[in-house]
Coordinates of C-alpha atoms and ligand atoms in Angstrom, one line a residue:
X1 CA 46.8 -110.0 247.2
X2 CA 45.9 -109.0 250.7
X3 CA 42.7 -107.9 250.0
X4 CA 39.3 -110.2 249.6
X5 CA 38.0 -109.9 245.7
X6 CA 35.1 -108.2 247.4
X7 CA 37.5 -105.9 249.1
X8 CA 39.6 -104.9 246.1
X9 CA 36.2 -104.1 244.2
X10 CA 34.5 -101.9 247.2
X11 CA 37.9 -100.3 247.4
X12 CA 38.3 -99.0 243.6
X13 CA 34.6 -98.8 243.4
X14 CA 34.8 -96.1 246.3
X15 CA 38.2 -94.3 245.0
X16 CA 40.1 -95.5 248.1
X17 CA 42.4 -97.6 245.6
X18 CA 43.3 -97.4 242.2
X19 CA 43.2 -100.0 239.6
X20 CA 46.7 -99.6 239.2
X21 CA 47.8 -99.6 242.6
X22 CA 45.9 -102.9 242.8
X23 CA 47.5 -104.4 239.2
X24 CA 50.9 -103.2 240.9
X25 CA 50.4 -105.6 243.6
X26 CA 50.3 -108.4 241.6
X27 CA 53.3 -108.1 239.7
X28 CA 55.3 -107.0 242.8
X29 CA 53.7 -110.0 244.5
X30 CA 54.4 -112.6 241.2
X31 CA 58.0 -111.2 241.4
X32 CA 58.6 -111.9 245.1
X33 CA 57.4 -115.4 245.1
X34 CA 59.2 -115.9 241.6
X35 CA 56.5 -116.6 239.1
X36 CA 58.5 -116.7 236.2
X37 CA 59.6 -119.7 234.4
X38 CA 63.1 -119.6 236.2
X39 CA 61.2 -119.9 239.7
X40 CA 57.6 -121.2 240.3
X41 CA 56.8 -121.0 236.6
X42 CA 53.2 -120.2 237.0
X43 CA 53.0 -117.4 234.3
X44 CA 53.4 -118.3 230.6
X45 CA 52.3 -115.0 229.1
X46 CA 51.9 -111.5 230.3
X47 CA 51.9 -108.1 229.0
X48 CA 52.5 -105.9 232.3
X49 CA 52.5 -102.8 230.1
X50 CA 49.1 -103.3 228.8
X51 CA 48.0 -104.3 232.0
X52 CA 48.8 -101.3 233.9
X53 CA 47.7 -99.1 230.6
X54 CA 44.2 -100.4 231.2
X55 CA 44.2 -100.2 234.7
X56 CA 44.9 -96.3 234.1
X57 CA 42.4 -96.3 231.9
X58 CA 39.9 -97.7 234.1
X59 CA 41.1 -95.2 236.4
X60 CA 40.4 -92.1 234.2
X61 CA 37.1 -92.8 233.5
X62 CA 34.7 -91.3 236.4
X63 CA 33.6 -94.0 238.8
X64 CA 30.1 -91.4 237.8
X65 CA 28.1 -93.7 235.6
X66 CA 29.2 -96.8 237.9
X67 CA 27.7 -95.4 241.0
X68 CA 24.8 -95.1 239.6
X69 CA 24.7 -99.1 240.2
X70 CA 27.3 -100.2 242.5
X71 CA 26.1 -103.4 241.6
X72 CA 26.5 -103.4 238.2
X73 CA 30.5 -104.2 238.2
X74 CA 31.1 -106.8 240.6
X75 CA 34.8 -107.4 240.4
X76 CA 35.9 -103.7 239.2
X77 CA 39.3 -103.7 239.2
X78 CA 40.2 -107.1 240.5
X79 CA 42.9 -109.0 238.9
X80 CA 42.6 -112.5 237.0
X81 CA 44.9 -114.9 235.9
X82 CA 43.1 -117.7 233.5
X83 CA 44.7 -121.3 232.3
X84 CA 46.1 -121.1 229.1
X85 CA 43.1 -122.7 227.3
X86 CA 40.9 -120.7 227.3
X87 CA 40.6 -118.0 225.0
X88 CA 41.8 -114.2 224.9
X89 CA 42.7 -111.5 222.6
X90 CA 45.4 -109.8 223.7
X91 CA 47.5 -112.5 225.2
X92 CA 48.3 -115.9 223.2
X93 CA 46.8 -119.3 224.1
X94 CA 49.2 -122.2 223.9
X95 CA 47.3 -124.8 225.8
X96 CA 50.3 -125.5 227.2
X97 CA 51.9 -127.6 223.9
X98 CA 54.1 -126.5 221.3
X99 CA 51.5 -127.8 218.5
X100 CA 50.0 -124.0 219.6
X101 CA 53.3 -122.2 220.8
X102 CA 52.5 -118.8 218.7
X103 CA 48.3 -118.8 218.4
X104 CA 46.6 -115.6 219.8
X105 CA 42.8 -115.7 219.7
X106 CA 40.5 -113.7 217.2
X107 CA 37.9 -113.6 220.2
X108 CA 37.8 -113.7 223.6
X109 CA 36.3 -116.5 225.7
X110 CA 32.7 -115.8 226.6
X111 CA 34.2 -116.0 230.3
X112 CA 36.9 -113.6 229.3
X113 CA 34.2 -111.1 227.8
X114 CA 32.1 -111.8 231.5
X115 CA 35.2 -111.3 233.6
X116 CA 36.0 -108.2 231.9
X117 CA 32.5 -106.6 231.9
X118 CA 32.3 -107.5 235.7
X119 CA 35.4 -105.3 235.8
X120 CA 38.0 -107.5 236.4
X121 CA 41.4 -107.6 234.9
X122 CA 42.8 -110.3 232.7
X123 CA 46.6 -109.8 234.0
X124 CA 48.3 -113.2 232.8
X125 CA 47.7 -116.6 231.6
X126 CA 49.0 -119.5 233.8
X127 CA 51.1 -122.9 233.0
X128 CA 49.2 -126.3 232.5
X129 CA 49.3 -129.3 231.8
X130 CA 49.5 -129.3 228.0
X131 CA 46.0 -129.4 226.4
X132 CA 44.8 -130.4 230.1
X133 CA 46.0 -134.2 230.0
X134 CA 47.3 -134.3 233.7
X135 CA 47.4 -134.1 237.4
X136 CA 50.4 -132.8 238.2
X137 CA 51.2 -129.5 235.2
X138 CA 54.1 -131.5 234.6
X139 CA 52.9 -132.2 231.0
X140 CA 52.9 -128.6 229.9
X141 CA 55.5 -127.9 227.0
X142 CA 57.0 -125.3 228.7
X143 CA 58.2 -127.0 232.1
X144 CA 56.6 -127.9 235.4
X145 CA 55.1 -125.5 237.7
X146 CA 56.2 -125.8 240.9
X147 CA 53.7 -125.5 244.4
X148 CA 54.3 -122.4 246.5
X149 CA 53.9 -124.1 249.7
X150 CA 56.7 -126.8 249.1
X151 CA 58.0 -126.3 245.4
X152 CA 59.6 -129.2 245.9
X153 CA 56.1 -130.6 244.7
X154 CA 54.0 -130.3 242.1
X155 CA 50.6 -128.0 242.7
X156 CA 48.4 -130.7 241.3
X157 CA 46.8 -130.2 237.5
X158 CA 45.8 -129.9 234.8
X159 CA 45.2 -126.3 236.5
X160 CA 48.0 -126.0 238.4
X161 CA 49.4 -122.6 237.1
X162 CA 46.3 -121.0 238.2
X163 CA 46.3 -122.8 241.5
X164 CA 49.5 -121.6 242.1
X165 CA 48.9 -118.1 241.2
X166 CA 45.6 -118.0 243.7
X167 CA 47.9 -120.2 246.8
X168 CA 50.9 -117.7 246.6
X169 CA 49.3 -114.6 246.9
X170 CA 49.2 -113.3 243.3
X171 CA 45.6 -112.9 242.7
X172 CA 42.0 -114.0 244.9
X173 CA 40.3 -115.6 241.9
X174 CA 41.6 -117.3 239.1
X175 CA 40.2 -119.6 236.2
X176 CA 41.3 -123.2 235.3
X177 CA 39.4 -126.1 233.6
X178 CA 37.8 -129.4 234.5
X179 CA 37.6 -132.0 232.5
X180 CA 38.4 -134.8 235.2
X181 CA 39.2 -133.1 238.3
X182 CA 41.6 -130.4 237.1
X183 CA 39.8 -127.4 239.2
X184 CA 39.2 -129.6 242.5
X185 CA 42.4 -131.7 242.7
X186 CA 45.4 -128.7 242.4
X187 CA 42.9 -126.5 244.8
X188 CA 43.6 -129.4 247.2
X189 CA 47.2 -129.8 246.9
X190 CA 47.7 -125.8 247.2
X191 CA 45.5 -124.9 250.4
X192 CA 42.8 -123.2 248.1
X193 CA 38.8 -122.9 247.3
X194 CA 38.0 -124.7 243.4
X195 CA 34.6 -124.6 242.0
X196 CA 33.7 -127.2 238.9
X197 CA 30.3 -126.4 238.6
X198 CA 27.6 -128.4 236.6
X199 CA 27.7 -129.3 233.2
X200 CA 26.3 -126.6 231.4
X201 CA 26.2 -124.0 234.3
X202 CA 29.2 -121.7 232.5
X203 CA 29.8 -121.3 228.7
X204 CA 32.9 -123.6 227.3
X205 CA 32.8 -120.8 224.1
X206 CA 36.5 -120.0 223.9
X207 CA 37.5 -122.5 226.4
X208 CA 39.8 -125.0 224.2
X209 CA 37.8 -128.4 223.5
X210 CA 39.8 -131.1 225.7
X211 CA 36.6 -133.8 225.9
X212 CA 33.8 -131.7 225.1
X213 CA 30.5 -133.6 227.1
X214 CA 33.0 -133.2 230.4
X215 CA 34.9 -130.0 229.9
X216 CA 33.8 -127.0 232.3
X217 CA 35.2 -123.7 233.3
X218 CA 36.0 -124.0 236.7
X219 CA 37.5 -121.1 239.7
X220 CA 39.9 -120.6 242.2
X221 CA 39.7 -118.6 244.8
X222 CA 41.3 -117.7 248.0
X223 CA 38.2 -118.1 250.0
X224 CA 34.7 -119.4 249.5
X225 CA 33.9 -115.8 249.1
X226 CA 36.2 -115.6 246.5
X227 CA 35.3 -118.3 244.3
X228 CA 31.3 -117.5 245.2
X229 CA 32.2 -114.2 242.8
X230 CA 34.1 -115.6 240.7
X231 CA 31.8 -117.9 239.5
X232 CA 28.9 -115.8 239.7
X233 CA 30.4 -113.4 237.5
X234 CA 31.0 -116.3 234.5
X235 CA 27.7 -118.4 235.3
X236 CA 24.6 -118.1 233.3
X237 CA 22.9 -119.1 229.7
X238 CA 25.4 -118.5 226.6
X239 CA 23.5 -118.7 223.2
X240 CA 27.3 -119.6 222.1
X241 CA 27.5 -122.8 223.3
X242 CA 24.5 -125.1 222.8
X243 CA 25.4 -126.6 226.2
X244 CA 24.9 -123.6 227.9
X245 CA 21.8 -124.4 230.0
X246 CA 19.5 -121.5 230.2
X247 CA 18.8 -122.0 234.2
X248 CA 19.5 -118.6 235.3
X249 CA 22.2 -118.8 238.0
X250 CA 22.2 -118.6 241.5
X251 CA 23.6 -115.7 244.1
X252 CA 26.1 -118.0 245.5
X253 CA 27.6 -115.1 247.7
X254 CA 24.3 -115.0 249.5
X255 CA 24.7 -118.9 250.6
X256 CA 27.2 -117.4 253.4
X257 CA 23.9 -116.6 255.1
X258 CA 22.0 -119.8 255.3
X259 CA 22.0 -122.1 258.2
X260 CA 22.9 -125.6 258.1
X261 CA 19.9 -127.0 259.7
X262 CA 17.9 -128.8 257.8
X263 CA 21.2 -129.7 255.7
X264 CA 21.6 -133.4 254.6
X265 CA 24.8 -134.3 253.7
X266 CA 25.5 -137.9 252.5
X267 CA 29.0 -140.0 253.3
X268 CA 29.8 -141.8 250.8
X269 CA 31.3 -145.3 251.6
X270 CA 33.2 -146.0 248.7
X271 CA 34.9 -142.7 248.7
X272 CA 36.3 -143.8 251.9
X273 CA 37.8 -147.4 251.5
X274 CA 40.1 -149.1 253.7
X275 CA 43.1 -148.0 251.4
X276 CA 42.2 -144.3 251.9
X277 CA 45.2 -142.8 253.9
X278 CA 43.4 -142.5 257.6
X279 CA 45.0 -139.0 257.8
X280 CA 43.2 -138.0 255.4
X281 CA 40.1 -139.7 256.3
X282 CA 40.4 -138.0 259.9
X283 CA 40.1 -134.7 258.2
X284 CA 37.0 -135.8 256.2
X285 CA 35.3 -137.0 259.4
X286 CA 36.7 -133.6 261.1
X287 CA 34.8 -131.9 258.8
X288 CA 31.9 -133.7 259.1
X289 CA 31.6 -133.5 262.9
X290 CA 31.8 -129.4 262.9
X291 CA 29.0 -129.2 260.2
X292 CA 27.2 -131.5 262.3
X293 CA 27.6 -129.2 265.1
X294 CA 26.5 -126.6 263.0
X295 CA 22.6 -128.3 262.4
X296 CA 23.6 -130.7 259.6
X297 CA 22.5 -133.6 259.2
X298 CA 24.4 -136.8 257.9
X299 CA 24.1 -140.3 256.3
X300 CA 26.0 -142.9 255.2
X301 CA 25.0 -143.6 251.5
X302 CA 26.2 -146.0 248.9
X303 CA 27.6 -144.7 245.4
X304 CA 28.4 -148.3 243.9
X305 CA 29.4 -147.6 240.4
X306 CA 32.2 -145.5 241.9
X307 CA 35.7 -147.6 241.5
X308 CA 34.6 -148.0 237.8
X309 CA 35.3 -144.3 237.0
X310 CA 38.9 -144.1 236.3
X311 CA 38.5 -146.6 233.6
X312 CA 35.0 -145.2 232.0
X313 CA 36.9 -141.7 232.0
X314 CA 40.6 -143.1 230.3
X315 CA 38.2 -144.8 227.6
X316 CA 35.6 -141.4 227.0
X317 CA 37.7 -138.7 227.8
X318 CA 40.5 -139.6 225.2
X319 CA 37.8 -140.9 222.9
X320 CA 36.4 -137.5 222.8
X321 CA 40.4 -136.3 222.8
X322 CA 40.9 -138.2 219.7
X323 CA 38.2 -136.5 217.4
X324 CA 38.7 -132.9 219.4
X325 CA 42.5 -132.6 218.5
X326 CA 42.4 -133.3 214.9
X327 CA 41.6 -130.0 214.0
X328 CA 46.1 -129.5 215.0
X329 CA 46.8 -130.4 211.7
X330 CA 49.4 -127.9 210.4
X331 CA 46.7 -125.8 208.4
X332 CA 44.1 -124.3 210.0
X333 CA 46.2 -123.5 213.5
X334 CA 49.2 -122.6 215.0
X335 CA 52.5 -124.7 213.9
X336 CA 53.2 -126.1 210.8
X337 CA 56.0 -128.3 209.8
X338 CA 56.7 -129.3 206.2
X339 CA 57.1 -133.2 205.2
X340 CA 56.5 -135.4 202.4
X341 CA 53.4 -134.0 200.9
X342 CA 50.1 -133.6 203.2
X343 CA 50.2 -136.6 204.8
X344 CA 54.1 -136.2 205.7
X345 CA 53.0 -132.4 206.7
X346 CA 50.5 -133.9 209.0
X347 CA 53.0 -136.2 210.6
X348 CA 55.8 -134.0 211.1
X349 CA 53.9 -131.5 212.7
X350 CA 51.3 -133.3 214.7
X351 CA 54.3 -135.9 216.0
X352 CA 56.4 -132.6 217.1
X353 CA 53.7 -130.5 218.0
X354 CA 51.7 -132.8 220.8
X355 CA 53.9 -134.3 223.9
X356 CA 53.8 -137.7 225.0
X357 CA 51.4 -137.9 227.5
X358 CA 48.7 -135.8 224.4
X359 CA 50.4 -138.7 222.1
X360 CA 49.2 -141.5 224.0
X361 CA 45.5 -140.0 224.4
X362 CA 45.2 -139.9 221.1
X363 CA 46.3 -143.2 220.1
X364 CA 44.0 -144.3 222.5
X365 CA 41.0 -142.6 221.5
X366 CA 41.5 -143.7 218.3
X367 CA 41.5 -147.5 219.4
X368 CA 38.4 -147.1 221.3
X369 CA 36.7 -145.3 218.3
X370 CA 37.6 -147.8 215.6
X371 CA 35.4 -150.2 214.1
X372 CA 36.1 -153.3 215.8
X373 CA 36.3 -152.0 219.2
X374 CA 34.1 -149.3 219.5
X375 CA 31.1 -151.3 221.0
X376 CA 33.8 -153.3 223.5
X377 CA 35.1 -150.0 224.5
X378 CA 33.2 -146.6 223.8
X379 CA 29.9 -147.7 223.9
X380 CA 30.1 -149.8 227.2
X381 CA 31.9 -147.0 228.8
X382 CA 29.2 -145.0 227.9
X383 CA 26.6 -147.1 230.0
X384 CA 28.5 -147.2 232.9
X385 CA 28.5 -143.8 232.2
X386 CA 25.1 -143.3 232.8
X387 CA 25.0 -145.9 236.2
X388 CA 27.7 -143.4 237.7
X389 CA 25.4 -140.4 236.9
X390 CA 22.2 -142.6 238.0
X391 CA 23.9 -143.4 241.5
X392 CA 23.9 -139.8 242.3
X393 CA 20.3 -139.0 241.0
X394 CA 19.5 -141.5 242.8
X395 CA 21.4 -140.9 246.2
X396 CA 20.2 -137.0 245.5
X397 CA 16.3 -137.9 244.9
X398 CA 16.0 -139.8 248.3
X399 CA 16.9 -136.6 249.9
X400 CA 20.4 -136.1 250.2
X401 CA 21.2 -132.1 249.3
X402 CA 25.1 -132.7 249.4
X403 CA 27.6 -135.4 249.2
X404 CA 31.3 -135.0 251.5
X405 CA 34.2 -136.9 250.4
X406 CA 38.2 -136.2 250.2
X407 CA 39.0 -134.4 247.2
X408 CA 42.0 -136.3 246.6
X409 CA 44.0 -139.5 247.8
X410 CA 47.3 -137.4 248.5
X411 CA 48.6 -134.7 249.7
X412 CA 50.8 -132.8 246.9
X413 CA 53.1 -135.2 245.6
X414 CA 56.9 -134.6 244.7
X415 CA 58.5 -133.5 241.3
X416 CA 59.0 -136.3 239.1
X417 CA 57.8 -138.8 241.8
X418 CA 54.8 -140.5 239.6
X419 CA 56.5 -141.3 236.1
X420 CA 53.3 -144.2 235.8
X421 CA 50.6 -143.1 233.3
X422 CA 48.2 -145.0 235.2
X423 CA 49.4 -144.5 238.9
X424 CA 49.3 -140.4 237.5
X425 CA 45.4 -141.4 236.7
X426 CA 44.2 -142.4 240.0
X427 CA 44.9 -139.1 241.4
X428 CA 41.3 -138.3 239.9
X429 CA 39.5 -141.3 241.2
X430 CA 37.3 -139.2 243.6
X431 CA 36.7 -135.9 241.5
X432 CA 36.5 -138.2 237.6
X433 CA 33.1 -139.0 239.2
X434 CA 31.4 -136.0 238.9
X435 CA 32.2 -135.0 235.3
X436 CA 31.0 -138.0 234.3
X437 CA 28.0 -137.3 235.8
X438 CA 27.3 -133.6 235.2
X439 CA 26.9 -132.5 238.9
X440 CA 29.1 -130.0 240.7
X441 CA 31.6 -130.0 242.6
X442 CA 34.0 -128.0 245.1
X443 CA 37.5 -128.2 247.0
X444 CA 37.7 -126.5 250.4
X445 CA 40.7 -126.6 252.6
X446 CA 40.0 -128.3 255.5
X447 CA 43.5 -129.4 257.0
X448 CA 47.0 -130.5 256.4
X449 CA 49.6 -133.7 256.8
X450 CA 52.8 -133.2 257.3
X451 CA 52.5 -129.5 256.4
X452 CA 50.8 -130.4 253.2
X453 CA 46.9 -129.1 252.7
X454 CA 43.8 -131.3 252.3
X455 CA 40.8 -130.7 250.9
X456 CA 37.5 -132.0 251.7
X457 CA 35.1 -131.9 248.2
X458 CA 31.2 -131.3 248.2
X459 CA 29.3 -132.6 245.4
X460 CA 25.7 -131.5 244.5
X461 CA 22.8 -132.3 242.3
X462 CA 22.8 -130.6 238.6
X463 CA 22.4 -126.6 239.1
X464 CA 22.4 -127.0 242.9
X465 CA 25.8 -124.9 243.4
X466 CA 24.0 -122.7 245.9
X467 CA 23.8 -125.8 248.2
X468 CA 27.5 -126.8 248.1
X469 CA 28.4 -123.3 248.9
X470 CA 26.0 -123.1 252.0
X471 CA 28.2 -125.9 253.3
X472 CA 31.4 -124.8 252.1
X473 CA 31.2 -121.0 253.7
X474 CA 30.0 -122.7 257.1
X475 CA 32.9 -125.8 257.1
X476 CA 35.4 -122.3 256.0
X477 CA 33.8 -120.5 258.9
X478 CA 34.0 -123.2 261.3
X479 CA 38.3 -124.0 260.9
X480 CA 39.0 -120.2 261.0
X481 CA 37.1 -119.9 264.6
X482 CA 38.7 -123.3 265.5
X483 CA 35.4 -124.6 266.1
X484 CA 34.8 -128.4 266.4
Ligands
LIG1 N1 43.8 -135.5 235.3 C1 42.7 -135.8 234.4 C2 43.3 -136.0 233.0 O1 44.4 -136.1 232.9 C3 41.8 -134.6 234.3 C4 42.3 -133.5 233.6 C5 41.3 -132.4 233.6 O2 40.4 -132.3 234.4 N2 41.5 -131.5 232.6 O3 42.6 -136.2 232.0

């Protein structure tokens, strides 16, 4: 997509471009960098008739009521791809396992419905990591997706289908999920803007329940710009879900406006120990030197429950896993396979319908839940829990507005190359943190090793995306002019 989403909607809203010409793009775009499941395999379902039968039907109706308020559709005719757990009507979602392989939705995500009233186009739903257990989309059921800038690797995940889509040119904004890192982590790996905003900020109706007190709706976008409409268009209150927070939104577009003086923007030290590839870390302090140049302002702060967040997450995330996944039983959804009565049912389709990786979540979150264990485990994860969440309160109350820290410890990693559960876990150790906590979070590009791009990640207090995108547009604005 060579235009901005900003661009695409002024064009259609003005008449210059069609909806259709702009939904032709996309699949001319997808077929040129091979999106199908023989080449990239970013795409797991699409309906290109549809699509292009409701972009002409966009196009028929008079732009005449719209221009009454140009304002009041955002994204008119700009295309979306969304991970394939969150809900929509007229395209199935799989979540990326067999144990859904056929489900279509009875109602559309609430950020569907948003997305769609904002005038954008739902034109495909993208691979994952199958019911978002991963870091690399090599869990889905339906193969690997590969990164466009060296498919030799993987794009990062559990989002990595939509990251994909957004880093090869398909589309400017795209959805994925967050659970652990799953917006931030593939944005890194594939050279693009991903938004995990606060807990509570965007409604998780219709997104597919993967830990539920950690799960957000996250974007992709090309740009900061990108992603600032993207999630402006999904944010806000959602008497859906009951942790929807009713703190109206912020214009995050408007952030590209603000200064960085008076900026305070917090290192971290233990998001930049000696291990930390200094390659990497160069790029980080890169970073930090050109919005330092630009009025900010920055500390060295201390974090110290940090290195206990991989194993607080692998203990609460599968715990909540465990209870959210039992609802796959062979009755109520998608596949059902017959066995020795109803227990036998349950086994034969539960142990062919989840993958090994959904297997061993389970089995864990079961341990952690069960009687004996459940205070060793669950419960004392629970108050580390709330030490991560109080070191960033706490960093964040003695005046800190945002944190900068690598989004990642690699670059994109190969194919096949991490076959250990737990090695595959540590790809999150920088991002698990701030689901944990609530606060927000957001991947920008920043640089690249060895051809490879890095992302540096700002982290915010609760509901303070407007900050995090202040420094994001001026960091973006600063490596296109090539200032340092
Ligand atoms: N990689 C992490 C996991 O496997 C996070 C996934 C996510 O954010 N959905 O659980």
């Amino acid at each position: 997509m060579s235009l901005s989403a900003r661009e695409t909607a002024d064009g259609v809203r003005s008449g210059q471009r069609t909806t259709r010409s702009v939904v032709e793009e996309v699949f001319r775009r997808a077929d040129e960098v091979g999106a199908g499941k023989d080449g990239l395999n970013i795409v797991l379902h699409e309906d290109r008739e549809a699509s292009l039968r409701e972009a002409d039907l966009r196009d028929g109706k008079s732009g005449a009521s719209y221009l009454v308020n140009p304002n009041a559709r955002p994204l008119k005719g700009v295309p979306v791809y969304v991970k394939d757990n969150i809900a929509t009507t007229t395209l199935r979602t799989t979540c990326g396992s067999r144990i859904l392989a056929d489900y279509v939705s009875p109602y559309d995500a609430t950020v569907v419905a948003r997305l769609r009233k904002a005038g954008a186009l739902i034109v495909g739903k993208t691979n994952m990591d199958e019911f978002a257990m991963g870091s690399s989309t090599e869990n889905s059921a339906y193969g690997p997706t590969k990164n466009p800038i060296d498919p030799t690797r993987v794009p990062g995940g559990s989002s990595g289908g939509s990251a994909a889509a957004v880093a090869s040119g398909m589309v400017r904004i795209a959805l994925g999920s967050e659970t652990g890192g799953s917006v931030r982590q593939p944005a890194s790996f594939c050279g693009i803007v991903g938004v995990k905003p606060t807990y509570g900020r965007v409604s998780r109706y219709g997104l597919v329940a993967f830990a539920s007190s950690l799960d957000q709706v996250g974007v992709f976008g090309r740009t900061v710009d990108d992603a600032a409409l993207g999630l402006q268009a999904i944010a806000g209150p959602d008497p859906r879900d009951a942790t929807s927070s009713p703190i109206e939104p912020q214009a995050y577009h408007a952030a590209q406006h603000d200064s960085l003086e008076g900026l305070v923007i917090g290192r971290p030290r233990e998001y930049f120990p000696d291990s930390l590839d200094p390659r990497i870390r160069d790029i980080c302090d890169q970073a930090i030197e050109r919005l330092k140049s630009l009025g900010a302002e920055v500390c060295d702060v201390s974090l110290p429950h940090t290195s206990l967040a991989i194993p607080v997450y692998y203990i609460v995330a599968p715990a909540e896993a465990s209870s959210n996944l039992a609802r796959f039983d062979g009755v109520r959804y998608g596949l059902r396979l017959s066995g020795d009565g109803l227990e036998g049912m349950y086994e034969a389709t539960r142990s062919n319908g989840f993958g090994p990786e959904v297997t061993r979540r389970i089995l864990l979150g079961t341990y952690v839940l069960s009687a004996g264990y459940y205070d060793a485990y669950y419960r004392k994860a629970m108050a580390i829990r709330g030490l991560i969440r109080r070191d960033f309160e706490q960093v964040f109350a003695a005046g800190v507005h945002v944190l900068l820290t690598p989004t990642a410890p690699t670059t994109a990693f190969k194919l096949g190359a991490i076959s250990d559960p737990y090695e595959m876990y540590m790809s999150d150790i920088f991002t698990a943190t701030a689901n944990l906590a609530g606060i927000p979070g957001m991947s920008v590009p920043a640089g690249a090793v060895e051809g490879l791009p890095v992302g540096v990640q700002f982290l915010a207090s609760h509901f303070d995306e407007y900050r995090m995108f202040v420094a994001a547009y001026a960091l973006e604005r600063a490596i296109a002019g090539g200032a340092v």
